[in-house]
Amino acid sequence: MNNHRKGFLLTTVGGLALSFDVPLVRLGQGEMWSIIAFRSITTFAVGLALWIALRFFGRARPALVSGKAGLLAGLCYGLSTVTFLSAVFHTATANVVFIVAFTPMFAALLGWILLKERPSPATLITMLVMVVGVALIVSGGLASGHLIGDLLAALTALALACAITIGHATRIEMGLVPLLATIFPAAVGFTFMSSGGFQIEAPLWVIFDGAVMIPLAFWCLATGPKYLTGPEVGMFYLLETILAPVWVWIVFREVPSLETLAGGAILVLALVGYSIVQMQRMDKIRTLAVPKGL
């Protein structure tokens, strides 16, 4: 298997695994803070076990905390977990995943403001188009009383963009940071959880999500960039955006509103178009970099 096929396989598996996150959380049928605490502590346990295994048996010996930058990025990842799972309980699944798809545009905006990395014209155009899509989804949430959930989803996208910007600025290895950072939402969940303990009717679904699907998704999607370009990897993140509402519709018969479908279609088409443009740009750069006669 060549590197491109290997990257294609890894990112496909990662995107598919991530698309089952929301359905599995909802199948747990639990109280919000109980779900946040239980899912997070499960993922943290797997991340910690993976870190120990790498320290003792792997060639690379990753640090538990990658300095102040790793800690700050971890706080951003932890916040994104709290806001994401809270959004799942306060608005429709389609609203959540479509709005969170705005993450790369937030990252481009933060890179422009903080790192002085001016976005390309294609990025700016995509950003403006996606703002229209998000506004359309939020307008539907305002009409249906789901505005808080939509805002929580937008905050999730911003928190993830902050973590990505920190990683890009420092170039520090942060492959395990999203997994280990789940200790923060776990602490928040335990703090606000009722005195009666965990209130989850079907905890096995949440355990399967936190112990298997989330670590698998994060590892595959974090490894994909070794073999594929950034825009190509970004295309596979869209699998969650597209498939999560489908799984929820099949299992829970939750039908997205017309505003959500229209806004989501705008977001997905904008991201697909942007990724295609970026891949063509990367191919052109590689072609120009190859010496003539080779």
Tab-separated table of C-alpha atoms in Angstrom, residues 79-262:
chain	number	residue	atom	x	y	z
A	79	LEU	CA	-13.629	23.469	26.621
A	80	SER	CA	-14.631	22.251	23.155
A	81	THR	CA	-15.677	18.887	24.617
A	82	VAL	CA	-17.909	20.548	27.224
A	83	THR	CA	-19.534	22.919	24.738
A	84	PHE	CA	-19.922	20.234	22.049
A	85	LEU	CA	-21.664	17.726	24.307
A	86	SER	CA	-23.778	20.497	25.848
A	87	ALA	CA	-24.822	21.596	22.353
A	88	VAL	CA	-25.947	18.031	21.581
A	89	PHE	CA	-28.431	18.335	24.474
A	90	HIS	CA	-29.694	21.794	23.452
A	91	THR	CA	-30.146	21.691	19.673
A	92	ALA	CA	-30.542	19.320	16.744
A	93	THR	CA	-27.603	17.114	15.780
A	94	ALA	CA	-27.475	18.564	12.266
A	95	ASN	CA	-27.174	22.081	13.703
A	96	VAL	CA	-24.246	21.012	15.885
A	97	VAL	CA	-22.143	19.277	13.231
A	98	PHE	CA	-22.852	21.848	10.526
A	99	ILE	CA	-21.842	24.779	12.745
A	100	VAL	CA	-18.751	22.971	14.072
A	101	ALA	CA	-17.710	22.557	10.420
A	102	PHE	CA	-16.869	26.280	10.558
A	103	THR	CA	-13.744	25.381	12.614
A	104	PRO	CA	-11.189	25.663	9.744
A	105	MET	CA	-12.479	29.121	8.853
A	106	PHE	CA	-12.179	30.257	12.483
A	107	ALA	CA	-8.628	28.871	12.425
A	108	ALA	CA	-7.837	30.852	9.272
A	109	LEU	CA	-9.247	34.002	10.876
A	110	LEU	CA	-7.215	33.519	14.074
A	111	GLY	CA	-4.086	32.850	12.015
A	112	TRP	CA	-4.682	36.134	10.219
A	113	ILE	CA	-5.214	38.111	13.438
A	114	LEU	CA	-2.619	36.498	15.720
A	115	LEU	CA	0.026	35.058	13.397
A	116	LYS	CA	-0.233	37.639	10.591
A	117	GLU	CA	-0.890	34.854	8.066
A	118	ARG	CA	-3.055	36.538	5.486
A	119	PRO	CA	-5.670	34.106	4.095
A	120	SER	CA	-5.769	33.471	0.372
A	121	PRO	CA	-8.626	34.950	-1.690
A	122	ALA	CA	-10.164	31.444	-1.866
A	123	THR	CA	-10.156	31.239	1.942
A	124	LEU	CA	-11.788	34.647	2.320
A	125	ILE	CA	-14.499	33.831	-0.221
A	126	THR	CA	-15.162	30.456	1.450
A	127	MET	CA	-15.355	32.166	4.835
A	128	LEU	CA	-17.958	34.659	3.626
A	129	VAL	CA	-20.058	31.901	2.044
A	130	MET	CA	-19.883	29.823	5.221
A	131	VAL	CA	-20.956	32.795	7.344
A	132	VAL	CA	-24.147	32.868	5.265
A	133	GLY	CA	-24.688	29.149	5.888
A	134	VAL	CA	-24.117	29.444	9.649
A	135	ALA	CA	-26.396	32.504	9.840
A	136	LEU	CA	-29.139	30.534	8.095
A	137	ILE	CA	-28.793	27.637	10.578
A	138	VAL	CA	-28.763	29.971	13.589
A	139	SER	CA	-31.844	31.783	12.290
A	140	GLY	CA	-33.647	28.454	12.295
A	141	GLY	CA	-32.413	27.825	15.843
A	142	LEU	CA	-33.699	31.235	16.917
A	143	ALA	CA	-37.135	30.442	15.529
A	144	SER	CA	-37.275	27.012	17.179
A	145	GLY	CA	-35.855	28.021	20.555
A	146	HIS	CA	-32.521	26.249	20.023
A	147	LEU	CA	-30.358	29.383	19.918
A	148	ILE	CA	-28.344	28.429	23.035
A	149	GLY	CA	-27.396	25.078	21.503
A	150	ASP	CA	-26.371	26.736	18.233
A	151	LEU	CA	-24.208	29.256	20.114
A	152	LEU	CA	-22.582	26.427	22.082
A	153	ALA	CA	-21.756	24.709	18.772
A	154	ALA	CA	-20.215	27.963	17.497
A	155	LEU	CA	-18.167	28.214	20.699
A	156	THR	CA	-16.985	24.643	20.082
A	157	ALA	CA	-15.724	25.625	16.637
A	158	LEU	CA	-13.921	28.651	18.105
A	159	ALA	CA	-12.286	26.599	20.900
A	160	LEU	CA	-11.083	23.966	18.417
A	161	ALA	CA	-9.741	26.708	16.148
A	162	CYS	CA	-7.799	28.170	19.094
A	163	ALA	CA	-6.232	24.759	19.813
A	164	ILE	CA	-5.318	24.303	16.140
A	165	THR	CA	-3.781	27.801	16.008
A	166	ILE	CA	-1.668	27.105	19.108
A	167	GLY	CA	-0.397	23.857	17.591
A	168	HIS	CA	0.370	25.560	14.283
A	169	ALA	CA	2.193	28.464	15.965
A	170	THR	CA	4.360	26.330	18.268
A	171	ARG	CA	4.877	23.254	16.016
A	172	ILE	CA	4.786	21.095	19.150
A	173	GLU	CA	3.756	17.429	18.916
A	174	MET	CA	0.198	17.330	20.276
A	175	GLY	CA	-1.108	13.987	19.049
A	176	LEU	CA	-2.200	12.885	22.534
A	177	VAL	CA	-3.292	16.296	23.795
A	178	PRO	CA	-6.980	15.996	22.711
A	179	LEU	CA	-7.258	12.633	24.505
A	180	LEU	CA	-5.481	13.637	27.716
A	181	ALA	CA	-7.255	17.014	27.763
A	182	THR	CA	-10.545	15.227	28.447
A	183	ILE	CA	-9.573	15.294	32.144
A	184	PHE	CA	-10.806	18.920	32.149
A	185	PRO	CA	-14.380	18.227	30.949
A	186	ALA	CA	-14.418	15.160	33.217
A	187	ALA	CA	-13.694	17.421	36.203
A	188	VAL	CA	-16.400	19.861	35.089
A	189	GLY	CA	-18.901	17.036	34.657
A	190	PHE	CA	-18.186	15.578	38.100
A	191	THR	CA	-18.491	19.058	39.643
A	192	PHE	CA	-21.962	19.738	38.275
A	193	MET	CA	-23.251	16.176	38.334
A	194	SER	CA	-26.108	15.554	40.753
A	195	SER	CA	-25.401	14.000	44.142
A	196	GLY	CA	-27.115	10.812	42.971
A	197	GLY	CA	-24.095	9.872	40.829
A	198	PHE	CA	-24.139	8.845	37.172
A	199	GLN	CA	-27.595	9.013	35.613
A	200	ILE	CA	-27.137	7.085	32.378
A	201	GLU	CA	-29.609	4.414	31.287
A	202	ALA	CA	-27.310	2.704	28.751
A	203	PRO	CA	-23.697	3.399	29.823
A	204	LEU	CA	-22.187	0.785	27.470
A	205	TRP	CA	-22.872	3.049	24.483
A	206	VAL	CA	-21.001	5.906	26.162
A	207	ILE	CA	-18.111	3.621	27.148
A	208	PHE	CA	-17.829	2.343	23.575
A	209	ASP	CA	-17.800	5.925	22.292
A	210	GLY	CA	-15.224	7.222	24.781
A	211	ALA	CA	-12.953	4.170	24.850
A	212	VAL	CA	-13.006	3.096	21.194
A	213	MET	CA	-14.556	5.465	18.667
A	214	ILE	CA	-13.136	8.802	19.878
A	215	PRO	CA	-9.529	7.564	20.367
A	216	LEU	CA	-9.697	5.750	17.008
A	217	ALA	CA	-11.017	8.859	15.249
A	218	PHE	CA	-8.461	11.194	16.807
A	219	TRP	CA	-5.530	8.857	16.112
A	220	CYS	CA	-6.463	8.198	12.480
A	221	LEU	CA	-7.179	11.847	11.686
A	222	ALA	CA	-3.998	12.983	13.469
A	223	THR	CA	-1.900	10.433	11.533
A	224	GLY	CA	-3.478	11.188	8.146
A	225	PRO	CA	-1.466	14.409	7.513
A	226	LYS	CA	1.714	12.314	7.377
A	227	TYR	CA	0.516	10.904	4.051
A	228	LEU	CA	-1.997	13.448	2.713
A	229	THR	CA	-2.153	17.216	2.310
A	230	GLY	CA	-4.106	19.327	4.796
A	231	PRO	CA	-6.999	20.003	2.390
A	232	GLU	CA	-7.291	16.287	1.629
A	233	VAL	CA	-7.493	15.439	5.340
A	234	GLY	CA	-10.044	18.235	5.805
A	235	MET	CA	-12.298	16.541	3.274
A	236	PHE	CA	-12.598	13.486	5.523
A	237	TYR	CA	-13.614	15.590	8.523
A	238	LEU	CA	-16.706	16.334	6.450
A	239	LEU	CA	-17.765	12.700	6.876
A	240	GLU	CA	-19.003	13.582	10.370
A	241	THR	CA	-20.783	16.677	9.066
A	242	ILE	CA	-22.612	14.657	6.428
A	243	LEU	CA	-23.123	11.284	8.140
A	244	ALA	CA	-23.922	12.186	11.777
A	245	PRO	CA	-27.341	13.692	10.892
A	246	VAL	CA	-28.028	10.614	8.737
A	247	TRP	CA	-27.313	8.194	11.622
A	248	VAL	CA	-29.458	10.291	13.986
A	249	TRP	CA	-32.278	10.369	11.435
A	250	ILE	CA	-32.115	6.568	11.050
A	251	VAL	CA	-31.990	5.850	14.802
A	252	PHE	CA	-34.028	8.686	16.329
A	253	ARG	CA	-36.117	9.878	13.357
A	254	GLU	CA	-34.861	13.430	13.961
A	255	VAL	CA	-35.506	15.398	10.774
A	256	PRO	CA	-33.462	18.622	10.342
A	257	SER	CA	-35.315	21.859	9.622
A	258	LEU	CA	-35.287	23.377	6.144
A	259	GLU	CA	-33.031	26.202	7.377
A	260	THR	CA	-30.552	23.673	8.764
A	261	LEU	CA	-30.530	21.632	5.559
A	262	ALA	CA	-30.076	24.716	3.391
